[in-house]
Amino acid sequence: MTWILGVNAPPTGWHDSAACLIDGSGEIVAFSEEERINRHRHSLYRKPLGAARFCLEQAGIAAADIDVVALGWDSEQLYPRRFATDADFLAYAVGLDFGDRTPEVVRVPHHQAHAASSFYASPFSKAGVLVVDGHGENESTTVWTYEDGAEPRLEHTWQRTASLGYAYDAASTWLGFSFLNAGKTMGLAAYGRAAHLDVEPLVELAADDFRLAVDPLTESRGSATADEIKEHYDTVVGRWRERYTKIAGADGPTAPEERLTEDPRAILVAYTAQRLIEQTVTHLAALTRKTSGVDQLCLSGGVALNCSTNGTLPGPLYVPPVPHDAGVALGAAWTVRPPRKRTGPLSPYLGTDIHHGAGALGPAAGDTSDLVRTDLDIDALTALLLDGRVGAVAQGRSEVGPRALCRRSIIAVPDTADVNTRVNVIKNREQWRPFAGVTRPAYGAQLWEQQEHLSHYMLGAAKATELGRRVAPGVVHIDGTTRPQVLHGDEAPAVGAALDSLERHGAPPVLLNTSFNDKGEPIVNTAADALTAFRSMDLDFLVLGDDLYRKPNRTGGAR
């Protein structure tokens, strides 16, 4: 058996490190982001050692059995002559003890790894693939044509001077966020859309090109080291921040983060950056389809997490559950060995089982005598939800990617806007932040505009219908959109059963769904993580595997 370990790892992949193990047929055995294991969000500068060990455990193999380690970056270009041998590189980047046999190291260009992670996860046999992020080795945007049985073709490329990711990073940092909190910028931008703001266009579009409004003064060269890229990033982002300062007439918000919706300048900057992304990506999506000669479109790279933009693009469109840098662990592995059998769209439930390392609810979970446990009964769970209670679900293997897809989720009935307020308080989030909804396919068709694939992973905003606004106001944002998820079959057993039970009880079968984690923490991974988070957060119940936990003497709901 051939084993290929894909990684996003330092020194190149310095955030969102991850590991993915595939076998000789390209089938995924396991995939995990390191943050889920080490509990440090985005796992900055940390090697994916825990994630790699998890993958090996799932396969029942040792590090010495790995034949190839595929890295989603050309580390030799970015860090020339830093490592004398592949063994030295693997010790630094991954940390596994491979014994006397050093596996082959394959360095996959970053954007090619992104492209592969999207196409091979999709249901398409041929597609145009658009990759948009901050930067790869030399580029920030690329267009590809992928087809089963053929070598991928790189059709167009734009260098770092044209980085949409840099432009959005600058807006996020102008607003006081980290560049890793771009989702907040997107959520704030919706207030500009709702107000029908007229914003300054920051891009000029041509037939097969685009030009951004900010001239960074220094052109990026075709090949650069990591230090040179960092210097260039600082220059370009600095120029973009100057442009946003000129647009807003201030060098930052005048309101604190929790009250940014009261600051017209903050909303203006967020919406200006959002419109830049939407206008340019729409143009590039059309160019990708024209170049590839097919309507099927795959999207990847960090900008593909912008679900507001994704929701404006016509289908057929596929975005994988891990379009950001963690996904290049999968894409690098698949570049070495594409999957022989493709059924797409990819199941996201590839991570740690909730009882991993615990046997059942054993030592890894700890003492639960402070909680009231009963066997999970769906009617009892439905009664709690209909009573306005807010709880969490942790079942089965965890989903990969930054969106909780009902196996590590907080859930509630979204029949009032007040539930949005309460869940934001529970998660210690700003009150202007929105939530998403989950339902079954048939009812989803009545609640919001349809999305063929984006709703598998909650990666596209959709306009709510009049019925959606009426029955689920808790998951409708200020601009009238939601970020829906549609559950098929028994993908997430407890949530799926609860939705079906709500319908049997005559209630709208839709729930608020958000990630099960407190502020600043990764999504919970194991039973121990779930119980720790349940105790620390103001939640009413916890579905943990086949058990239902309550806090003793808890009487009040949300109503």
Coordinates of C-alpha atoms in Angstrom, one line a residue:
M1 CA 0.0 0.0 0.0
T2 CA 1.2 3.5 -0.9
W3 CA 0.7 6.2 1.6
I4 CA 0.9 10.0 0.9
L5 CA 0.8 12.6 3.6
G6 CA -0.2 16.0 2.5
V7 CA 0.7 19.0 4.7
N8 CA 0.4 22.7 5.1
A9 CA 3.4 23.3 7.3
P10 CA 6.0 25.9 8.3
P11 CA 8.1 27.6 7.4
T12 CA 5.9 28.2 4.3
G13 CA 2.5 27.4 5.7
W14 CA 2.8 29.5 8.8
H15 CA -1.0 29.7 9.6
D16 CA -3.7 27.1 9.3
S17 CA -1.3 24.2 9.3
A18 CA -2.9 20.8 8.5
A19 CA -2.3 17.2 7.5
C20 CA -4.2 14.9 5.2
L21 CA -3.5 11.2 4.5
I22 CA -4.5 9.5 1.3
D23 CA -3.8 6.0 0.1
G24 CA -2.5 4.7 -3.2
S25 CA -5.9 5.2 -4.9
G26 CA -6.2 8.8 -3.8
E27 CA -8.9 8.0 -1.2
I28 CA -8.8 10.2 1.9
V29 CA -8.2 8.3 5.2
A30 CA -8.1 11.3 7.5
F31 CA -7.7 15.1 7.4
S32 CA -7.3 17.5 10.3
E33 CA -6.3 21.1 10.9
E34 CA -3.7 21.3 13.6
E35 CA -5.7 23.9 15.5
R36 CA -8.3 21.2 16.3
I37 CA -5.6 19.1 18.0
N38 CA -3.4 21.7 19.8
R39 CA -6.3 24.1 20.5
H40 CA -4.5 27.2 19.3
R41 CA -6.6 29.0 16.7
H42 CA -5.1 29.1 13.2
S43 CA -2.1 27.3 14.7
L44 CA 0.3 30.1 13.9
Y45 CA 3.9 29.0 13.2
R46 CA 3.1 25.5 14.5
K47 CA 3.9 22.3 12.6
P48 CA 1.0 19.9 12.0
L49 CA 2.5 17.2 14.2
G50 CA -0.8 16.4 16.1
A51 CA -2.8 16.4 12.9
A52 CA -0.2 14.1 11.2
R53 CA -0.3 11.7 14.2
F54 CA -4.1 11.6 14.1
C55 CA -4.0 10.7 10.4
L56 CA -1.5 7.9 11.1
E57 CA -3.7 6.5 13.9
Q58 CA -6.7 6.5 11.7
A59 CA -4.9 4.4 9.1
G60 CA -3.2 2.2 11.7
I61 CA 0.3 2.9 10.3
A62 CA 3.6 4.3 11.5
A63 CA 5.5 7.3 10.2
A64 CA 8.0 4.9 8.6
D65 CA 5.2 3.6 6.4
I66 CA 4.7 7.0 4.6
D67 CA 6.0 6.9 1.1
V68 CA 5.6 10.6 0.1
V69 CA 5.1 13.8 2.0
A70 CA 3.5 16.4 -0.2
L71 CA 3.8 20.1 0.8
G72 CA 1.4 22.7 -0.6
W73 CA 4.2 25.2 -1.2
D74 CA 7.5 25.4 -3.2
S75 CA 9.5 25.8 0.0
E76 CA 12.8 25.7 -2.0
Q77 CA 12.0 28.9 -3.7
L78 CA 10.7 30.7 -0.6
Y79 CA 13.5 29.5 1.7
P80 CA 16.5 28.7 -0.5
R81 CA 19.3 26.7 1.1
R82 CA 17.6 26.7 4.5
F83 CA 17.6 22.9 4.8
A84 CA 20.5 20.7 3.9
T85 CA 18.4 17.6 3.4
D86 CA 14.8 16.5 3.1
A87 CA 15.2 14.8 6.4
D88 CA 16.1 18.2 8.0
F89 CA 13.1 19.8 6.3
L90 CA 10.7 17.1 7.6
A91 CA 12.0 17.3 11.1
Y92 CA 11.3 21.1 11.1
A93 CA 8.1 21.2 9.1
V94 CA 6.3 18.0 10.3
G95 CA 8.1 16.6 13.3
L96 CA 7.3 12.9 12.9
D97 CA 10.0 10.4 13.5
F98 CA 10.3 8.6 10.1
G99 CA 13.1 6.3 11.3
D100 CA 15.9 5.5 8.9
R101 CA 13.7 5.8 5.8
T102 CA 13.1 9.4 4.7
P103 CA 10.0 9.6 2.5
E104 CA 10.1 11.4 -0.8
V105 CA 9.2 15.1 -0.4
V106 CA 7.2 16.6 -3.2
R107 CA 6.8 20.4 -3.2
V108 CA 3.6 21.4 -5.0
P109 CA 3.2 25.1 -6.0
H110 CA 0.7 26.7 -3.7
H111 CA -1.9 27.7 -6.2
Q112 CA -1.8 24.3 -7.9
A113 CA -2.5 22.7 -4.5
H114 CA -5.4 25.0 -4.0
A115 CA -6.8 24.2 -7.5
A116 CA -6.5 20.4 -7.0
S117 CA -8.2 20.6 -3.6
S118 CA -11.2 22.1 -5.3
F119 CA -11.5 20.2 -8.6
Y120 CA -10.9 16.7 -7.2
A121 CA -13.4 17.3 -4.4
S122 CA -16.1 18.5 -6.9
P123 CA -18.6 16.5 -8.8
F124 CA -17.3 17.8 -12.1
S125 CA -15.3 15.8 -14.7
K126 CA -14.1 19.0 -16.3
A127 CA -14.0 22.5 -14.8
G128 CA -12.4 25.9 -14.9
V129 CA -10.7 26.5 -11.6
L130 CA -10.2 30.0 -10.1
V131 CA -7.8 30.5 -7.2
V132 CA -7.8 33.8 -5.4
D133 CA -5.9 34.5 -2.2
G134 CA -3.2 36.7 -0.7
H135 CA -0.3 35.1 -2.5
G136 CA 1.3 31.9 -3.5
E137 CA 5.0 31.8 -4.4
N138 CA 4.7 34.5 -7.1
E139 CA 1.1 34.9 -7.8
S140 CA -2.2 36.1 -6.1
T141 CA -4.7 34.9 -8.7
T142 CA -4.6 32.0 -11.2
V143 CA -7.0 30.5 -13.7
W144 CA -6.8 26.7 -14.5
T145 CA -8.5 24.1 -16.6
Y146 CA -8.8 20.7 -14.9
E147 CA -10.2 17.5 -16.6
D148 CA -10.2 13.9 -15.4
G149 CA -7.3 12.0 -17.0
A150 CA -5.5 15.1 -18.2
E151 CA -2.7 17.3 -16.9
P152 CA -4.0 20.6 -15.4
R153 CA -3.4 23.7 -17.5
L154 CA -2.5 27.0 -16.0
E155 CA -4.3 29.5 -18.2
H156 CA -3.8 33.0 -16.6
T157 CA -1.8 34.3 -13.6
W158 CA -1.6 37.6 -11.8
Q159 CA 1.3 38.6 -9.5
R160 CA 1.2 39.8 -6.0
T161 CA 0.7 43.4 -7.0
A162 CA -2.8 42.5 -8.0
S163 CA -3.7 40.7 -4.8
L164 CA -7.3 40.9 -3.8
G165 CA -6.4 39.2 -0.5
Y166 CA -4.0 42.0 0.3
A167 CA -6.7 44.6 -0.4
Y168 CA -9.1 42.9 1.9
D169 CA -6.5 42.4 4.6
A170 CA -5.9 46.1 4.5
A171 CA -9.6 46.8 5.1
S172 CA -9.7 44.3 7.9
T173 CA -6.7 45.8 9.7
W174 CA -8.0 49.3 9.1
L175 CA -11.1 48.2 11.0
G176 CA -9.0 46.9 13.8
F177 CA -9.4 43.2 13.0
S178 CA -6.6 40.7 12.3
F179 CA -6.2 39.6 8.7
L180 CA -7.4 36.2 10.0
N181 CA -10.8 37.8 10.9
A182 CA -11.8 38.8 7.4
G183 CA -15.2 37.2 8.1
K184 CA -16.0 40.1 10.4
T185 CA -15.3 42.5 7.6
M186 CA -17.7 40.6 5.4
G187 CA -20.4 40.7 8.1
L188 CA -20.0 44.4 8.6
A189 CA -20.1 45.1 4.9
A190 CA -23.7 43.8 4.8
Y191 CA -24.7 47.0 6.6
G192 CA -23.4 49.0 3.7
R193 CA -25.3 46.8 1.3
A194 CA -28.5 47.2 3.3
A195 CA -28.1 51.0 3.3
H196 CA -27.5 51.0 -0.5
L197 CA -24.2 52.8 -0.1
D198 CA -22.6 54.2 -3.3
V199 CA -18.9 53.3 -3.0
E200 CA -15.9 54.2 -5.0
P201 CA -14.9 51.5 -7.5
L202 CA -11.4 50.3 -6.9
V203 CA -10.9 48.1 -10.0
E204 CA -10.8 48.6 -13.7
L205 CA -12.0 45.5 -15.7
A206 CA -10.8 44.5 -19.1
A207 CA -11.7 41.6 -21.4
D208 CA -9.1 39.2 -19.9
D209 CA -7.5 41.3 -17.2
F210 CA -8.1 43.7 -14.3
R211 CA -6.2 46.5 -12.7
L212 CA -6.6 47.5 -9.1
A213 CA -6.8 51.2 -8.1
V214 CA -3.8 51.1 -5.7
D215 CA -0.4 51.2 -7.4
P216 CA 2.0 49.6 -4.9
L217 CA 5.0 51.4 -6.5
T218 CA 7.1 48.3 -6.3
E219 CA 6.4 45.6 -8.9
S220 CA 6.7 42.0 -7.6
R221 CA 9.4 40.0 -9.3
G222 CA 8.7 36.6 -10.8
S223 CA 10.6 34.8 -8.1
A224 CA 11.0 36.0 -4.5
T225 CA 12.0 34.6 -1.1
A226 CA 9.7 34.6 1.9
D227 CA 11.5 37.7 3.3
E228 CA 11.0 39.6 0.1
I229 CA 7.3 38.6 -0.1
K230 CA 6.8 39.9 3.5
E231 CA 8.4 43.2 2.6
H232 CA 6.2 43.4 -0.5
Y233 CA 3.1 42.5 1.5
D234 CA 3.7 45.3 4.0
T235 CA 4.2 47.8 1.2
V236 CA 1.0 46.8 -0.7
V237 CA -1.2 46.6 2.4
G238 CA 0.2 49.9 3.6
R239 CA -0.8 51.6 0.4
W240 CA -4.3 50.1 0.5
R241 CA -4.7 51.3 4.1
E242 CA -3.8 54.8 2.9
R243 CA -6.5 54.5 0.2
Y244 CA -9.1 53.4 2.8
T245 CA -8.1 56.3 5.0
K246 CA -8.6 58.7 2.2
I247 CA -12.0 57.2 1.4
A248 CA -13.1 57.3 5.0
G249 CA -11.5 60.5 6.0
A250 CA -10.0 58.8 9.1
D251 CA -7.2 56.3 9.7
G252 CA -9.4 54.0 11.7
P253 CA -12.9 53.5 13.3
T254 CA -14.2 55.9 15.8
A255 CA -16.3 53.3 17.6
P256 CA -15.2 50.2 19.5
E257 CA -15.4 46.8 17.8
E258 CA -18.7 45.8 19.5
R259 CA -20.3 49.0 18.1
L260 CA -18.8 49.3 14.6
T261 CA -22.3 49.4 13.1
E262 CA -22.7 52.9 14.7
D263 CA -19.6 54.1 12.7
P264 CA -20.6 55.1 9.1
R265 CA -16.9 55.2 8.2
A266 CA -16.3 51.6 9.3
I267 CA -19.3 50.4 7.3
L268 CA -18.1 52.4 4.3
V269 CA -14.6 50.8 4.3
A270 CA -15.9 47.3 4.8
Y271 CA -18.5 47.6 2.0
T272 CA -15.9 49.3 -0.3
A273 CA -13.6 46.3 0.1
Q274 CA -16.4 43.9 -0.2
R275 CA -17.6 45.4 -3.5
L276 CA -14.0 45.3 -4.8
I277 CA -13.9 41.5 -4.2
E278 CA -17.4 40.9 -5.7
Q279 CA -16.8 42.9 -8.8
T280 CA -13.4 41.4 -9.6
V281 CA -14.2 37.8 -8.7
T282 CA -17.4 38.0 -10.8
H283 CA -15.3 39.2 -13.8
L284 CA -12.7 36.5 -13.1
A285 CA -15.3 33.8 -12.8
A286 CA -16.7 34.6 -16.3
L287 CA -13.1 34.7 -17.7
T288 CA -12.4 31.3 -16.2
R289 CA -15.5 29.8 -17.7
K290 CA -14.7 31.3 -21.1
T291 CA -11.1 30.0 -21.0
S292 CA -12.0 26.5 -19.9
G293 CA -14.9 26.2 -22.4
V294 CA -17.3 24.8 -19.7
D295 CA -19.8 26.3 -17.3
Q296 CA -18.6 24.2 -14.4
L297 CA -16.5 26.4 -12.1
C298 CA -14.5 25.6 -9.0
L299 CA -13.2 28.2 -6.6
S300 CA -10.4 28.0 -4.1
G301 CA -8.0 30.1 -2.1
G302 CA -8.6 32.2 1.0
V303 CA -10.9 34.6 -0.9
A304 CA -13.2 31.7 -1.6
L305 CA -14.3 31.9 2.1
N306 CA -16.1 35.1 1.2
C307 CA -19.5 33.6 1.1
S308 CA -21.2 36.9 0.2
T309 CA -19.2 36.9 -3.0
N310 CA -19.8 33.2 -3.7
G311 CA -23.5 33.8 -3.4
T312 CA -23.5 36.3 -6.2
L313 CA -21.9 33.9 -8.7
P314 CA -24.1 31.9 -11.1
G315 CA -23.8 28.1 -11.0
P316 CA -22.7 25.4 -11.5
L317 CA -20.2 26.5 -8.8
Y318 CA -18.3 24.4 -6.4
V319 CA -16.2 25.6 -3.4
P320 CA -14.6 22.9 -1.2
P321 CA -15.1 22.9 2.6
V322 CA -11.4 23.8 3.0
P323 CA -10.7 26.5 0.4
H324 CA -8.2 28.3 2.6
D325 CA -4.6 27.4 3.3
A326 CA -5.4 24.3 5.4
G327 CA -6.8 22.8 2.2
V328 CA -3.5 22.7 0.4
A329 CA -2.6 19.7 2.5
L330 CA -5.3 17.8 0.6
G331 CA -4.5 19.5 -2.7
A332 CA -0.8 18.7 -2.5
A333 CA -1.6 15.0 -1.8
W334 CA -4.1 14.8 -4.6
T335 CA -1.6 16.5 -7.0
V336 CA 0.7 13.5 -6.3
R337 CA -2.1 10.9 -6.6
P338 CA -5.4 12.1 -7.9
P339 CA -8.4 10.1 -6.7
R340 CA -9.2 7.1 -9.0
K341 CA -12.9 7.2 -8.0
R342 CA -14.7 10.5 -7.7
T343 CA -18.2 10.8 -6.4
G344 CA -18.2 14.5 -5.3
P345 CA -19.1 16.6 -3.6
L346 CA -16.6 15.7 -0.9
S347 CA -17.9 14.7 2.5
P348 CA -16.4 17.1 5.0
Y349 CA -16.6 14.6 7.9
L350 CA -13.0 13.5 7.8
G351 CA -11.7 14.6 11.2
T352 CA -11.5 13.3 14.7
D353 CA -14.2 11.0 16.1
I354 CA -15.9 12.6 19.1
H355 CA -14.7 9.8 21.4
H356 CA -11.2 9.6 20.0
G357 CA -8.9 8.4 22.6
A358 CA -11.7 7.9 25.1
G359 CA -12.9 4.4 24.4
A360 CA -16.3 5.6 25.3
L361 CA -16.8 8.5 27.6
G362 CA -13.7 7.4 29.5
P363 CA -10.6 9.1 30.7
A364 CA -10.4 11.5 27.8
A365 CA -13.7 13.0 28.7
G366 CA -13.1 13.3 32.4
D367 CA -15.6 13.3 35.3
T368 CA -19.2 14.2 34.3
S369 CA -20.8 13.7 37.7
D370 CA -21.5 17.5 37.8
L371 CA -23.9 17.1 34.8
V372 CA -27.2 15.4 34.4
R373 CA -27.0 12.6 31.7
T374 CA -29.8 10.8 29.9
D375 CA -29.9 8.8 26.8
L376 CA -30.4 10.9 23.7
D377 CA -34.1 11.1 22.9
I378 CA -35.0 13.1 19.9
D379 CA -38.5 14.1 21.2
A380 CA -36.8 15.4 24.4
L381 CA -34.3 17.3 22.3
T382 CA -37.1 18.8 20.2
A383 CA -39.0 19.8 23.3
L384 CA -35.9 21.7 24.5
L385 CA -35.5 23.5 21.2
L386 CA -39.1 24.4 21.0
D387 CA -38.9 25.8 24.5
G388 CA -36.3 28.2 23.3
R389 CA -33.2 26.5 24.7
V390 CA -29.8 26.8 23.1
G391 CA -27.5 23.9 23.1
A392 CA -24.7 22.2 21.3
V393 CA -24.1 19.0 19.3
A394 CA -20.9 16.9 19.1
Q395 CA -21.2 13.7 17.3
G396 CA -19.2 11.4 15.0
R397 CA -16.2 12.5 13.0
S398 CA -15.6 16.2 13.0
E399 CA -16.1 18.3 9.8
V400 CA -13.0 19.9 8.2
G401 CA -12.8 23.6 7.4
P402 CA -13.8 26.7 9.3
R403 CA -17.6 26.1 9.1
A404 CA -19.4 23.9 11.6
L405 CA -21.6 21.6 9.7
C406 CA -23.8 20.1 12.5
R407 CA -21.3 17.7 14.0
R408 CA -19.7 20.3 16.2
S409 CA -22.4 23.0 16.2
I410 CA -24.5 25.2 18.5
I411 CA -28.1 25.0 17.6
A412 CA -31.4 26.8 18.4
V413 CA -34.8 27.5 16.9
P414 CA -34.4 30.8 15.0
D415 CA -38.0 31.9 15.2
T416 CA -37.2 35.3 16.7
A417 CA -34.4 37.9 16.3
D418 CA -33.8 37.6 20.0
V419 CA -32.1 34.2 19.6
N420 CA -29.4 35.9 17.5
T421 CA -28.8 38.2 20.5
R422 CA -28.6 35.4 23.0
V423 CA -26.3 33.2 20.9
N424 CA -23.9 36.1 20.3
V425 CA -23.8 36.7 24.1
I426 CA -23.1 32.9 24.6
K427 CA -20.3 33.0 22.1
N428 CA -18.9 36.4 23.4
R429 CA -19.3 37.9 19.9
E430 CA -20.2 41.3 18.7
Q431 CA -24.0 41.8 18.5
W432 CA -23.8 42.8 14.8
R433 CA -22.5 39.4 13.8
P434 CA -24.9 37.1 11.8
F435 CA -25.7 33.4 12.1
A436 CA -26.6 30.7 9.5
G437 CA -29.5 28.4 9.1
V438 CA -29.7 24.7 8.4
T439 CA -32.6 22.7 7.1
R440 CA -33.5 19.8 4.8
P441 CA -33.4 20.3 1.0
A442 CA -37.2 20.5 0.4
Y443 CA -37.8 23.2 3.0
G444 CA -34.6 25.0 2.1
A445 CA -36.1 25.5 -1.4
Q446 CA -38.9 27.6 0.3
L447 CA -36.6 29.6 2.6
W448 CA -33.9 31.0 0.4
E449 CA -32.5 31.2 -3.1
Q450 CA -31.2 27.9 -4.3
Q451 CA -27.6 26.9 -4.4
E452 CA -26.6 23.6 -6.0
H453 CA -23.4 23.0 -4.1
L454 CA -22.5 25.9 -1.8
S455 CA -25.1 24.9 0.8
H456 CA -23.2 21.6 1.4
Y457 CA -20.6 23.5 3.4
M458 CA -22.3 26.8 4.3
L459 CA -20.1 28.7 1.8
G460 CA -22.6 30.9 -0.1
A461 CA -24.9 33.7 1.0
A462 CA -28.4 33.5 -0.3
K463 CA -31.4 35.9 -0.3
A464 CA -34.0 34.8 2.2
T465 CA -37.6 34.5 0.9
E466 CA -40.5 36.1 2.6
L467 CA -41.2 32.8 4.3
G468 CA -37.6 32.6 5.4
R469 CA -37.7 36.1 6.9
R470 CA -40.9 35.2 8.7
V471 CA -40.1 31.8 10.2
A472 CA -36.4 32.2 10.7
P473 CA -35.5 35.8 11.4
G474 CA -32.7 34.7 13.7
V475 CA -30.6 33.6 10.8
V476 CA -31.4 36.5 8.4
H477 CA -28.7 39.2 8.2
I478 CA -29.3 42.9 7.9
D479 CA -29.1 42.7 4.1
G480 CA -31.7 40.0 3.8
T481 CA -29.3 37.1 3.3
T482 CA -28.4 34.0 5.2
R483 CA -25.5 31.5 4.7
P484 CA -27.5 28.3 4.5
Q485 CA -26.6 24.7 5.0
V486 CA -28.7 21.9 3.7
L487 CA -28.5 18.5 5.4
H488 CA -28.9 15.3 3.4
G489 CA -29.7 11.9 4.9
D490 CA -27.9 11.1 8.1
E491 CA -24.9 13.3 7.5
A492 CA -25.3 14.8 11.0
P493 CA -27.7 12.4 12.8
A494 CA -28.9 14.4 15.8
V495 CA -29.5 17.6 13.9
G496 CA -31.1 15.8 11.0
A497 CA -33.4 13.9 13.3
A498 CA -34.2 17.2 15.2
L499 CA -35.2 18.9 11.9
D500 CA -37.4 16.0 11.0
S501 CA -39.0 16.0 14.4
L502 CA -39.7 19.7 14.3
E503 CA -41.6 19.1 11.1
R504 CA -43.6 16.3 12.7
H505 CA -44.5 18.7 15.5
G506 CA -45.8 21.2 13.0
A507 CA -42.9 23.6 13.5
P508 CA -40.7 25.0 10.7
P509 CA -37.9 22.5 10.2
V510 CA -35.0 25.0 10.4
L511 CA -32.4 25.7 13.0
L512 CA -29.7 28.2 13.7
N513 CA -26.3 26.6 13.3
T514 CA -23.0 28.1 14.4
S515 CA -19.7 26.7 15.4
F516 CA -19.3 25.1 18.9
N517 CA -16.5 27.2 20.4
D518 CA -16.1 30.2 22.6
K519 CA -14.4 33.4 21.5
G520 CA -10.9 32.9 20.3
E521 CA -11.0 29.1 20.4
P522 CA -11.0 26.6 17.6
I523 CA -14.1 24.5 17.0
V524 CA -14.3 21.7 19.6
N525 CA -12.8 18.4 18.5
T526 CA -13.1 15.7 21.2
A527 CA -15.5 14.8 23.9
A528 CA -13.2 16.5 26.5
D529 CA -13.2 19.7 24.4
A530 CA -17.0 19.6 24.1
L531 CA -17.6 19.1 27.8
T532 CA -15.1 21.9 28.7
A533 CA -16.8 24.3 26.3
F534 CA -20.3 23.3 27.5
R535 CA -19.4 24.0 31.1
S536 CA -17.8 27.4 30.3
M537 CA -20.5 28.7 28.0
D538 CA -24.1 29.6 28.9
L539 CA -25.6 26.6 27.0
D540 CA -28.7 24.7 28.1
F541 CA -27.9 21.2 26.8
L542 CA -25.2 19.2 25.1
V543 CA -25.7 16.2 22.7
L544 CA -22.5 14.2 23.0
G545 CA -22.6 11.1 20.9
D546 CA -25.7 9.2 22.0
D547 CA -26.0 11.1 25.3
L548 CA -27.8 14.2 26.3
Y549 CA -26.3 16.3 29.1
R550 CA -28.0 19.1 31.1
K551 CA -26.7 21.4 33.8
P552 CA -28.3 20.6 37.2
N553 CA -31.0 23.0 38.4
R554 CA -31.2 24.7 35.0
T555 CA -34.7 25.9 34.6
G556 CA -34.7 29.0 32.4
G557 CA -34.8 29.1 28.6
A558 CA -34.4 31.9 26.2
R559 CA -38.0 33.0 26.3

